[in-house]
XYZ file of C-alpha atoms in Angstrom:
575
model
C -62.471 -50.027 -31.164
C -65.339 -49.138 -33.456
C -65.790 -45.307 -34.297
C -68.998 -45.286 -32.381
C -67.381 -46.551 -29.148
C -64.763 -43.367 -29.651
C -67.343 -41.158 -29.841
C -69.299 -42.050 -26.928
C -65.746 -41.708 -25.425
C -65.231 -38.998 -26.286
C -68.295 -37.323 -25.008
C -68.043 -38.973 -21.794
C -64.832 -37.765 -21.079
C -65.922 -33.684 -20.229
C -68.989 -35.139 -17.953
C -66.252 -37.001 -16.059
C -64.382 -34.054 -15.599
C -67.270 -31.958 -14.661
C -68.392 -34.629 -12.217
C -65.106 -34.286 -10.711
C -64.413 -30.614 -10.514
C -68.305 -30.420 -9.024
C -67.180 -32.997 -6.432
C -64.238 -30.468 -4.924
C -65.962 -28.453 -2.618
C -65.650 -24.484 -2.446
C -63.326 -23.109 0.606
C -64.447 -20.279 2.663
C -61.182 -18.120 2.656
C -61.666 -17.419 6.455
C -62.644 -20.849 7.058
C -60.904 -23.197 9.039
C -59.723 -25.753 5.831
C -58.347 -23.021 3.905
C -56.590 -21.535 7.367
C -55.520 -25.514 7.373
C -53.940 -25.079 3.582
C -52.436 -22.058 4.067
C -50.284 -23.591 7.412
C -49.658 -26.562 4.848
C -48.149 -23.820 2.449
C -45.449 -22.517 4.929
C -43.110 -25.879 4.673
C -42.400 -25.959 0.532
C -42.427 -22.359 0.298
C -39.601 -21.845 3.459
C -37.648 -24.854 1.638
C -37.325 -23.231 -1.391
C -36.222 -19.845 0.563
C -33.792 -21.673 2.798
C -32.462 -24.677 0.977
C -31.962 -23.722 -2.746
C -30.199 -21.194 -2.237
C -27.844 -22.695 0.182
C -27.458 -25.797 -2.193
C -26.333 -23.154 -4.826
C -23.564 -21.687 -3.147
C -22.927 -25.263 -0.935
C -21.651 -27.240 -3.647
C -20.740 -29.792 -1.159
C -24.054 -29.701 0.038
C -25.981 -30.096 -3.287
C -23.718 -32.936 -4.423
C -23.607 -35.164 -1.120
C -27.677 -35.600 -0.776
C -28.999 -35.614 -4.521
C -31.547 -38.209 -3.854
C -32.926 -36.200 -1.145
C -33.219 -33.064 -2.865
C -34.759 -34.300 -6.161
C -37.432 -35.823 -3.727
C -38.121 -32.900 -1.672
C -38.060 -30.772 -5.062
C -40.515 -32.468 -6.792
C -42.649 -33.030 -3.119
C -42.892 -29.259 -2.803
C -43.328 -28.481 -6.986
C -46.805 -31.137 -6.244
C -47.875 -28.805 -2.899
C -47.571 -25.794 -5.499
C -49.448 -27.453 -8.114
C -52.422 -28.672 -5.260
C -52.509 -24.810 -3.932
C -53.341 -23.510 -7.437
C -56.368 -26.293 -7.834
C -56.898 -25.322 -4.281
C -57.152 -21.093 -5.228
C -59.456 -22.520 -8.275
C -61.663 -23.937 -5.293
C -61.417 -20.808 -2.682
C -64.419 -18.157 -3.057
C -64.545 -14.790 -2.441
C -66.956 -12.148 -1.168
C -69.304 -10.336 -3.336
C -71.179 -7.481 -0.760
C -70.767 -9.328 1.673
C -72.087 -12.983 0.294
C -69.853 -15.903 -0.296
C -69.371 -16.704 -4.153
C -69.768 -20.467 -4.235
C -69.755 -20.556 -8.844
C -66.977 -21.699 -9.596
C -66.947 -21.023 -12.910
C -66.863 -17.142 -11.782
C -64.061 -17.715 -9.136
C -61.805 -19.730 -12.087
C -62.318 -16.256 -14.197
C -61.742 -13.620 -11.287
C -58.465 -15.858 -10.263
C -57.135 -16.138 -13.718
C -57.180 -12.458 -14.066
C -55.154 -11.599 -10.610
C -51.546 -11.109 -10.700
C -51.282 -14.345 -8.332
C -52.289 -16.476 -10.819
C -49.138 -15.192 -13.316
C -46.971 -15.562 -9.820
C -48.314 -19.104 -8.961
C -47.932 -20.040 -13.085
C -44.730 -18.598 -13.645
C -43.412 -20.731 -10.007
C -44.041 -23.860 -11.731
C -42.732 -23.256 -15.385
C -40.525 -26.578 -15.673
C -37.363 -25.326 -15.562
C -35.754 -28.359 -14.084
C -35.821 -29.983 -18.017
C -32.652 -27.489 -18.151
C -30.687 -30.564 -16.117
C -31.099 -32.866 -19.499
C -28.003 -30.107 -20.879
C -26.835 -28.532 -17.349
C -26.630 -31.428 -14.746
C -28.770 -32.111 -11.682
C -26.357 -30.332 -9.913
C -27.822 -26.866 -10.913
C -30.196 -26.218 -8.574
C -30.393 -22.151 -9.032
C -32.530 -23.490 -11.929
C -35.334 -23.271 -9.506
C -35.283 -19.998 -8.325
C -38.558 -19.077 -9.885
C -40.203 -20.929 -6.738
C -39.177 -18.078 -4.764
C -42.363 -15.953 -6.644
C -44.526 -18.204 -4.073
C -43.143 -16.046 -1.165
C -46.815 -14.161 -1.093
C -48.429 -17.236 -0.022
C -45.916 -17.299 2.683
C -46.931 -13.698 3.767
C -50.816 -14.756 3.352
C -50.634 -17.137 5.874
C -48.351 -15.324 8.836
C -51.251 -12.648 8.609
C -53.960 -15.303 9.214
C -51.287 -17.074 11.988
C -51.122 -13.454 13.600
C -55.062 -12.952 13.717
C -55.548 -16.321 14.965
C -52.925 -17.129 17.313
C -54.248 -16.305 21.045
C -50.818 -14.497 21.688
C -50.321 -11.854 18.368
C -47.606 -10.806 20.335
C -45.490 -13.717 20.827
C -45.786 -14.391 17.481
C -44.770 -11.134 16.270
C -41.532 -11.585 17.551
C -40.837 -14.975 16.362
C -41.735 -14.102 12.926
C -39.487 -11.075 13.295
C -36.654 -13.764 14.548
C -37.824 -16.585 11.270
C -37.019 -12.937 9.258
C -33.880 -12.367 10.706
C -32.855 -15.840 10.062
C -33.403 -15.546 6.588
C -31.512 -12.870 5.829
C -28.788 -13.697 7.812
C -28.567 -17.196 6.804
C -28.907 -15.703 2.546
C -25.984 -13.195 3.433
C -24.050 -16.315 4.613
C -24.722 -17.955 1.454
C -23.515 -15.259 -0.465
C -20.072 -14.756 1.341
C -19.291 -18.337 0.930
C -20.146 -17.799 -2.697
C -17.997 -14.912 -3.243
C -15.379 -16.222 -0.983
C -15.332 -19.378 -3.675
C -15.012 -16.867 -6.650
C -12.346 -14.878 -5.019
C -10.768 -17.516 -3.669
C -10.153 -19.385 -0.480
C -7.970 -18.241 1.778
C -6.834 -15.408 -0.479
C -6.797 -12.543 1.998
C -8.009 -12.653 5.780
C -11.165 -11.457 4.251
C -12.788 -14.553 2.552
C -13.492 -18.001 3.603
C -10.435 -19.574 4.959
C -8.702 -22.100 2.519
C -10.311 -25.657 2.562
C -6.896 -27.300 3.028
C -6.030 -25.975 6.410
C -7.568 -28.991 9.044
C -11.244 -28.354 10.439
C -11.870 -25.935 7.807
C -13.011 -28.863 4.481
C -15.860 -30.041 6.569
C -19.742 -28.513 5.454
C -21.167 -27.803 9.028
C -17.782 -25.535 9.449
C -18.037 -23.772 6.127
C -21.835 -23.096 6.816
C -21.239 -22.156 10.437
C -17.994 -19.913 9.682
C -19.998 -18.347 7.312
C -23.206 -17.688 9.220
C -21.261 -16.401 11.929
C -19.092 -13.860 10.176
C -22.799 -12.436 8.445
C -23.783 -11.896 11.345
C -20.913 -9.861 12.829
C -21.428 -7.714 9.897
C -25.187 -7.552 9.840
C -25.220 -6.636 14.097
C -22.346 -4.583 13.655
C -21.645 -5.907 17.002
C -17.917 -7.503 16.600
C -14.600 -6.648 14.971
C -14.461 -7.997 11.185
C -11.516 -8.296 9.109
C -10.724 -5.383 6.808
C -11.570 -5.920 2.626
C -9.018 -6.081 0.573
C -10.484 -6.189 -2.916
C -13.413 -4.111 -4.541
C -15.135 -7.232 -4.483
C -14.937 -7.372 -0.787
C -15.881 -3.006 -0.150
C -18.958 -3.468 -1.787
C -20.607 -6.521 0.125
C -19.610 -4.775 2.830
C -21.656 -1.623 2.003
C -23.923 -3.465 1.103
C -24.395 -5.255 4.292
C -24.108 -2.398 6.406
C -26.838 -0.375 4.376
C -29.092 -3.604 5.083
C -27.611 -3.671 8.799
C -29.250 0.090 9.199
C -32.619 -0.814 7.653
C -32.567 -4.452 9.480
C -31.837 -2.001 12.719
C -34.521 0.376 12.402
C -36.800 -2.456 11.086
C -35.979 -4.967 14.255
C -36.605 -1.549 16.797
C -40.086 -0.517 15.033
C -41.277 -3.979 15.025
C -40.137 -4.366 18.728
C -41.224 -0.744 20.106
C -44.696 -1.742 18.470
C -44.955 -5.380 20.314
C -44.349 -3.119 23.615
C -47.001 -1.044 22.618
C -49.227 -3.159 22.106
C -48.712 -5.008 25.449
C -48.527 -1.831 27.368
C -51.898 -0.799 25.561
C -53.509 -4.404 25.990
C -52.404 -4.297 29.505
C -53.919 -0.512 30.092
C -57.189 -1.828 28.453
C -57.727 -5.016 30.732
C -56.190 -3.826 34.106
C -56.654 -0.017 35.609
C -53.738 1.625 35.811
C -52.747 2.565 39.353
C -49.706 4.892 39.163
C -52.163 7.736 38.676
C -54.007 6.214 42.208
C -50.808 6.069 43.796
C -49.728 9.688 42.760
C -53.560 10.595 44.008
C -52.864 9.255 47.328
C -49.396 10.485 47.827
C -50.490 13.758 46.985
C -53.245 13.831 49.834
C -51.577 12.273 52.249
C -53.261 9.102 52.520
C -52.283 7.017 55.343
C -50.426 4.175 54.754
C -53.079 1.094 55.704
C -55.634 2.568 53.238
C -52.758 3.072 50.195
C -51.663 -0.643 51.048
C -55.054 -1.570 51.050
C -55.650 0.068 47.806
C -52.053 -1.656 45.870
C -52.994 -4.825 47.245
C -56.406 -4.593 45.219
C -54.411 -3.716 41.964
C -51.855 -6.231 42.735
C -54.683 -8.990 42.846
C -56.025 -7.657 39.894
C -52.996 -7.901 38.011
C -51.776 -11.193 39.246
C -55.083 -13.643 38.716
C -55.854 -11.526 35.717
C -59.319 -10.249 36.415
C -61.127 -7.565 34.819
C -63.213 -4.766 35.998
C -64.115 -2.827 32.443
C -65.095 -5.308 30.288
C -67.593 -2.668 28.552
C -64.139 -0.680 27.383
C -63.388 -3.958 26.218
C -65.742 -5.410 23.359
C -67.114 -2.033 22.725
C -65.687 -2.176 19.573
C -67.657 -5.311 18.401
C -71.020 -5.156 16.744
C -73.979 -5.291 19.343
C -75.010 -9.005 18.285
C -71.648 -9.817 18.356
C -70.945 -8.676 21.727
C -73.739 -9.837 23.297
C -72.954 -12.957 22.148
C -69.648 -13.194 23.877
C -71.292 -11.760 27.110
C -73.671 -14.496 26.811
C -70.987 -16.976 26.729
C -69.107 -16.079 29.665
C -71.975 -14.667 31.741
C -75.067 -16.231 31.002
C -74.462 -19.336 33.282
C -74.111 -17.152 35.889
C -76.957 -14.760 35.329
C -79.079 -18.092 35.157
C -78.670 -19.212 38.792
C -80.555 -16.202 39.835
C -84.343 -17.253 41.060
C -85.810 -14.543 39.750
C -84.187 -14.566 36.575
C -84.916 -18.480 35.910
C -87.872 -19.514 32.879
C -87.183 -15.380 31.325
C -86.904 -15.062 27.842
C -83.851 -15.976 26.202
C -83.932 -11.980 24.285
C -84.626 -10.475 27.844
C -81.433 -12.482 29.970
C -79.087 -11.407 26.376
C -79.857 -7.897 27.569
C -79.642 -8.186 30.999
C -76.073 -9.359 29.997
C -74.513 -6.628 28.498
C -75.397 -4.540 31.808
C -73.589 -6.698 34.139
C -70.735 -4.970 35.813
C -68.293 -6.880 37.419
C -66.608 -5.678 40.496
C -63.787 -6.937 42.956
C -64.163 -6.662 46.585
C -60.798 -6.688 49.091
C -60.600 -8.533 52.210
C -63.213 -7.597 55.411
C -64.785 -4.378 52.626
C -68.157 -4.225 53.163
C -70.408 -4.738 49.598
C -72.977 -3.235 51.693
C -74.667 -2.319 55.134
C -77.978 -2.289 56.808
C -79.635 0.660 55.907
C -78.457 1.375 52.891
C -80.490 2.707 50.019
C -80.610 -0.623 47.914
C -79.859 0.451 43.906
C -78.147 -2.475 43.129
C -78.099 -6.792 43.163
C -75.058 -8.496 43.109
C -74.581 -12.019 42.155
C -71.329 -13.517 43.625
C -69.505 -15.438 40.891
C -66.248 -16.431 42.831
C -65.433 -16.001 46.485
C -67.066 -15.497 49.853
C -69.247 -13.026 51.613
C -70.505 -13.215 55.123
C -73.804 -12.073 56.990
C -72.609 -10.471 59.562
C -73.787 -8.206 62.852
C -73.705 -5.055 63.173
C -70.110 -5.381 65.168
C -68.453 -6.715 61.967
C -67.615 -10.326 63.961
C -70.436 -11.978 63.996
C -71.354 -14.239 61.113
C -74.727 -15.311 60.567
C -74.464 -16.656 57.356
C -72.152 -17.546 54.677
C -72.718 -16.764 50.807
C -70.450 -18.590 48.208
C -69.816 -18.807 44.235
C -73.765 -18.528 42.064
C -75.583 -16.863 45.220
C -77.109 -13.709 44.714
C -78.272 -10.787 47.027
C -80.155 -7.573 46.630
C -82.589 -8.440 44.213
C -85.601 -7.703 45.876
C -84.577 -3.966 46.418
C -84.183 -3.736 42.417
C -87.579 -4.445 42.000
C -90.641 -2.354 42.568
C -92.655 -4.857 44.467
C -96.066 -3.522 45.947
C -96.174 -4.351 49.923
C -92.759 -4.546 50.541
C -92.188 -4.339 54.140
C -88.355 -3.733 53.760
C -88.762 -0.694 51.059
C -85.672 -0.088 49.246
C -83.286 -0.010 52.102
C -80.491 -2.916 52.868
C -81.562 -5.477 55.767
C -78.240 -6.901 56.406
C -74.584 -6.262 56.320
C -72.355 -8.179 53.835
C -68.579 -8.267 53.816
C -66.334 -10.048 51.960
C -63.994 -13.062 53.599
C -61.447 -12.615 50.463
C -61.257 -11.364 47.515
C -64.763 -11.728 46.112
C -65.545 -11.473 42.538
C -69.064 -9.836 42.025
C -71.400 -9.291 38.942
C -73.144 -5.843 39.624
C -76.953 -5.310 38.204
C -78.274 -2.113 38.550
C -82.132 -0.750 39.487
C -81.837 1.791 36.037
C -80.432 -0.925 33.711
C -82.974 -3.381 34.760
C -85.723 -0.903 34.373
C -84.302 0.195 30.975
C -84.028 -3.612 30.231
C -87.812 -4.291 31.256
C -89.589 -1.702 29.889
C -89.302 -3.540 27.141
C -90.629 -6.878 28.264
C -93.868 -6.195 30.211
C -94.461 -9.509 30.670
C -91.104 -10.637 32.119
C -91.650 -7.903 34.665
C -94.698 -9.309 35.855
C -93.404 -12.952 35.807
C -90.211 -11.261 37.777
C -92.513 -9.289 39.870
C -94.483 -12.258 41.041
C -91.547 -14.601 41.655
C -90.318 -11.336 43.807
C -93.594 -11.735 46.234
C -92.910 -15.357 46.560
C -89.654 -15.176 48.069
C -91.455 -11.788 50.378
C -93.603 -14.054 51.423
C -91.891 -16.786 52.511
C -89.829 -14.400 54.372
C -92.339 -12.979 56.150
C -91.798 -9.519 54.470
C -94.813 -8.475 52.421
C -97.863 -6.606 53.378
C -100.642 -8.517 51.712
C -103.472 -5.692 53.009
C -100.644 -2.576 52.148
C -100.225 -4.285 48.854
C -104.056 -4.505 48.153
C -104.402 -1.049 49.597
C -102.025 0.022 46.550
C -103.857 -1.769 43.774
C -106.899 -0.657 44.654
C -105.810 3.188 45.255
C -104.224 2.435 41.364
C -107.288 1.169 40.048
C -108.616 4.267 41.490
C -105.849 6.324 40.253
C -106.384 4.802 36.297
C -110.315 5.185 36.991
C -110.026 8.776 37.833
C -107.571 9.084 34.528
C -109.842 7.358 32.554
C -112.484 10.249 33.308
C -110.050 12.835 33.006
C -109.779 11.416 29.443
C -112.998 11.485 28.583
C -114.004 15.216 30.209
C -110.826 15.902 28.072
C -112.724 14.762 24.949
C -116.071 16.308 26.058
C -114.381 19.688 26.040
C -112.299 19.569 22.932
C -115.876 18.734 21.459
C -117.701 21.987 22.602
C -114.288 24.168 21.808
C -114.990 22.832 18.316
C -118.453 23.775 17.769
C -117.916 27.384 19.569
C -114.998 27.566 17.107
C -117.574 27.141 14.159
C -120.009 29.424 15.591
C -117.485 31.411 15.504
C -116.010 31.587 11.975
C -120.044 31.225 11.322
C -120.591 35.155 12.741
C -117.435 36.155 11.289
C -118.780 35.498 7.995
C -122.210 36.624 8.449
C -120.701 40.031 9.393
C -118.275 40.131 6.500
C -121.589 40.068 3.915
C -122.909 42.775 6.094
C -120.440 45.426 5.375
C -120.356 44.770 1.876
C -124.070 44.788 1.193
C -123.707 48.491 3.295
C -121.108 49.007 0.903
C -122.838 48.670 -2.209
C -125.426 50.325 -1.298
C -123.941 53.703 -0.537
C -122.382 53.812 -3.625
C -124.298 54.690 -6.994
C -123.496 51.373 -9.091
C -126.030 48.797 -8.832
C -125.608 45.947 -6.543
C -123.985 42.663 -7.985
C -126.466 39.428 -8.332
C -124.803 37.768 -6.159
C -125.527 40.217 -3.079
C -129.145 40.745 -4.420
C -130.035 36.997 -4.230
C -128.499 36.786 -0.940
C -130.284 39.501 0.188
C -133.388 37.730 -1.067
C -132.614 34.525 -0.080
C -131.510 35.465 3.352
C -128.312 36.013 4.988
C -125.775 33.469 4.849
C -125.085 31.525 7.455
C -128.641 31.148 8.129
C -128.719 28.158 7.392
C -125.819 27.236 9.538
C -126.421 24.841 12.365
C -124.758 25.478 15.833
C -122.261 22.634 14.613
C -120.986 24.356 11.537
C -122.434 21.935 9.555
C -124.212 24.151 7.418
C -120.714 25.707 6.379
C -119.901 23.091 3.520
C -119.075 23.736 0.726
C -119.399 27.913 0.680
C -117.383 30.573 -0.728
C -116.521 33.642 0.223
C -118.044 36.967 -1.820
C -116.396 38.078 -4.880
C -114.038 40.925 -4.820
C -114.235 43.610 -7.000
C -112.417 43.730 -10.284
């Protein structure tokens, strides 16, 4: 190769490299790959915790599947070496903006303490075997310093998982595990350097039948750690110094592992009880209510049945309480999502602006209506729509029985009385009775929230306003001469304003120029008593006052406006 071909080698060799480390994208650390590699993460970092340290004090187990372990070894020491080129490629936030450089995320991660951890996991230690053996395996203990990742991603697990507290507990359980299954590791160990069967202490001796097979070592052991760890059986006494101190030891851990296993468990409860308390209403103060007043028994088992169904096909009646903890987009956002298809059905909601039905969203109350309750009765002052979103209501007489009509899941009622509509026969009151069949889930829309809602879309209101005296019309409920009788008294009304308005003006405009005519005589008589001033004394008059007095008085030349005002001054004082 000619020295020319080397050097074009040579040069090509960092653009290669560049090429490729440009061609690995940058992970969003809350995205869903990086969620991905963390999961991916869990498997060589629990083998490390679990097996190499029971191959250590197994030797059975460490000779008997060599193979296997050198292969799962060197499987996991490649995942470690992929999650540090995968923390080269993972950005962070800088005020609240992704950094995609990654030159600048190479030099913020080579300055963390992870990135000594993550180096000082992979040091080669296993070229130790060339003088040792393979069958050293505690030469590999350094992968433990990975255990962070491990944490990482049960925090992301516990954020994402849709039941937090499930999986509290089982991680709670995986810890348990581990530290019961490393204590059993550790008695087998010590029982080997004591010796087998040497009191009634240790591991019994290998030779007796049952007791040289690997699953009974491992299982013996396990089982007597966790006698001593739950304190919850009799173990045999120690007999050597050895012996006293694991024991300490284990029942010091046994206390922390206690008060560790009933905080982690009294704060699952909590959270249920609290999670529960924030979806559901709690109805032993309801109960204790009623009891206290005597309510009779049909309306209290009226009332638990209501709970009960709430409770039992998990609806929710303060969904407000809820997501008011989420920013307003946010929120509205999720409201949209569950409610929107709902809200949509309405007819007089249809073709609104998308901003206009987000709002309307976020005022939607939903309510849950017993069997034969009434939502509401002829007569009633209407200051409220509902829009059924799962059940039945009926249209019935005034006896209760009869049914005119039936209403089922995306009808709506009681719009019309929400909406100021000019010539509305019906007014504001209720026209017919509705009761509900079942139990009838109901979104609730009030007359003040759609107001507050509109005020700030005039033009929806009109659109909404118009699509109201369709539907009057074609039920034969609008006063077309009472509703031209109001527009014209409100054109009269605004005309009558309008001159208010302007007699307003005309006023302020004379109080203006009497104001000036004012300040005008003020200062005419203010050069008055000075000139009568200086001339009852003996000094001569000043200039000033004698051309004045020539020229006339001031303010002469002030016109009834003022005008004539500009740009005086007032007459010197005397020094």
């Amino acid at each position: 190769m000619s020295q020319d071909s080397k050097v074009k080698t040579t040069e090509s060799s960092p653009s290669v490299l560049t090429k490729a480390r440009k061609s690995l994208p940058v992970l969003d650390p809350s995205g869903d790959y990086y969620y991905w590699w963390l999961n991916t993460m869990v498997f060589p970092v629990m083998y490390n915790l679990i097996i190499v340290v029971c191959r250590t004090c197994f030797p059975d187990l460490q000779h008997g599947y060599l193979v296997a372990w050198l292969v799962l070894d060197y499987t996991s020491d490649l995942f470690y070496l992929l999650d540090i080129v995968v923390r080269f490629h993972t950005g962070f936030l800088e005020q609240g903006i992704l950094v995609v450089d990654k030159g600048r995320i190479s030099s913020r991660y080579v300055r963390t303490w992870s990135f000594f951890l993550d180096l000082v996991s992979l040091l080669p230690t296993d070229v130790a075997y060339v003088s040792l053996g393979p069958h050293t395996p505690t030469l590999r203990l350094n992968r433990f310093l990975r255990v962070p990742r491990l944490f990482e991603a049960f925090d992301r697990m516990e954020t994402r998982t849709a039941y937090p507290n499930a999986f509290r507990i089982a991680k709670l359980m995986l810890y348990i595990f581990v530290v019961i299954h490393w204590n059993s590791c550790l008695y087998f160990a010590l029982s080997r350097y004591l010796g087998f069967g040497r009191d009634v202490w240790v591991y019994p001796d290998p030779a007796q039948p049952g007791f040289e097979r690997l699953r009974r070592q491992y299982l013996y052991s396990f089982y007597f750690s966790t006698l001593i760890l739950t304190t919850v059986g009799d173990t045999p006494l120690p007999a050597q110094e050895e012996e006293y101190l694991f024991m300490v030891g284990d029942f010091l851990l046994a206390v922390m592992g206690f008060a560790t296993i009933m905080g982690s468990m009294s704060s699952v409860i909590y959270n249920m009880n609290t999670a529960d308390a924030a979806f559901y209403p709690d109805h032993a103060l309801v109960k204790k209510y009623m009891k206290l007043h005597h309510v009779n028994h049909r309306l209290e088992r009226r009332v638990i049945d209501w709970y009960q169904h709430l409770q039992i096909n998990k609806k929710m009646t303060n969904e407000v309480a809820i997501l008011q903890h989420l920013p307003e987009r946010l929120r509205a956002e999720v409201a949209v999502s569950v409610h929107l298809p709902t809200l949509s059905r309405v007819q007089i909601f249809q073709n609104c602006e998308a901003s206009l039905l987000e709002e309307l969203v976020l005022k939607l109350q939903p309510q849950t209506y017993s069997p034969g309750e009434y939502v509401c009765r002829k007569g009633d002052i209407g200051r409220e729509m509902y829009i059924i979103r799962e059940g039945q209501l009926a249209v019935v007489a005034d006896d209760g029985v009869t049914q005119y009509a039936v209403l089922g899941a995306g009808l709506y009622f009681g719009e019309i009385s929400i909406i100021n509509i000019k010539g509305n026969m019906s007014g504001n009151r209720r026209t017919a009775n509705i009761k509900s069949l079942g139990y009838s889930d109901l979104f609730c829309l009030s007359k003040e929230d759609l107001r507050e809602v509109l005020s700030e879309y005039p033009q929806a209101q009109a659109v909404m306003e118009e699509k109201g005296r369709e539907i009057l019309l074609k039920m034969n409920k609008l006063d077309v001469n009472a509703e031209a009788a109001e527009i014209a008294l409100q054109e009269a009304t605004e005309a009558r304003l309008r001159g208010l308005d302007q007699q307003l003006d005309d006023l302020q405009t004379k109080f203006a120029r009497l104001l000036a005519e004012l300040e005008s005589g003020a200062l005419k008589i203010a050069y008055r008593i000075e000139r009568l001033e200086w001339q009852t004394r003996e000094w001569p008059m000043p200039e000033e006052l004698m051309e004045a007095d020539d020229e006339g008085e001031p303010g002469e030349g002030t016109s009834k406006d003022g005008e004539g005002r500009a740009g005086q001054e007032g007459p010197p004082g005397l020094e």
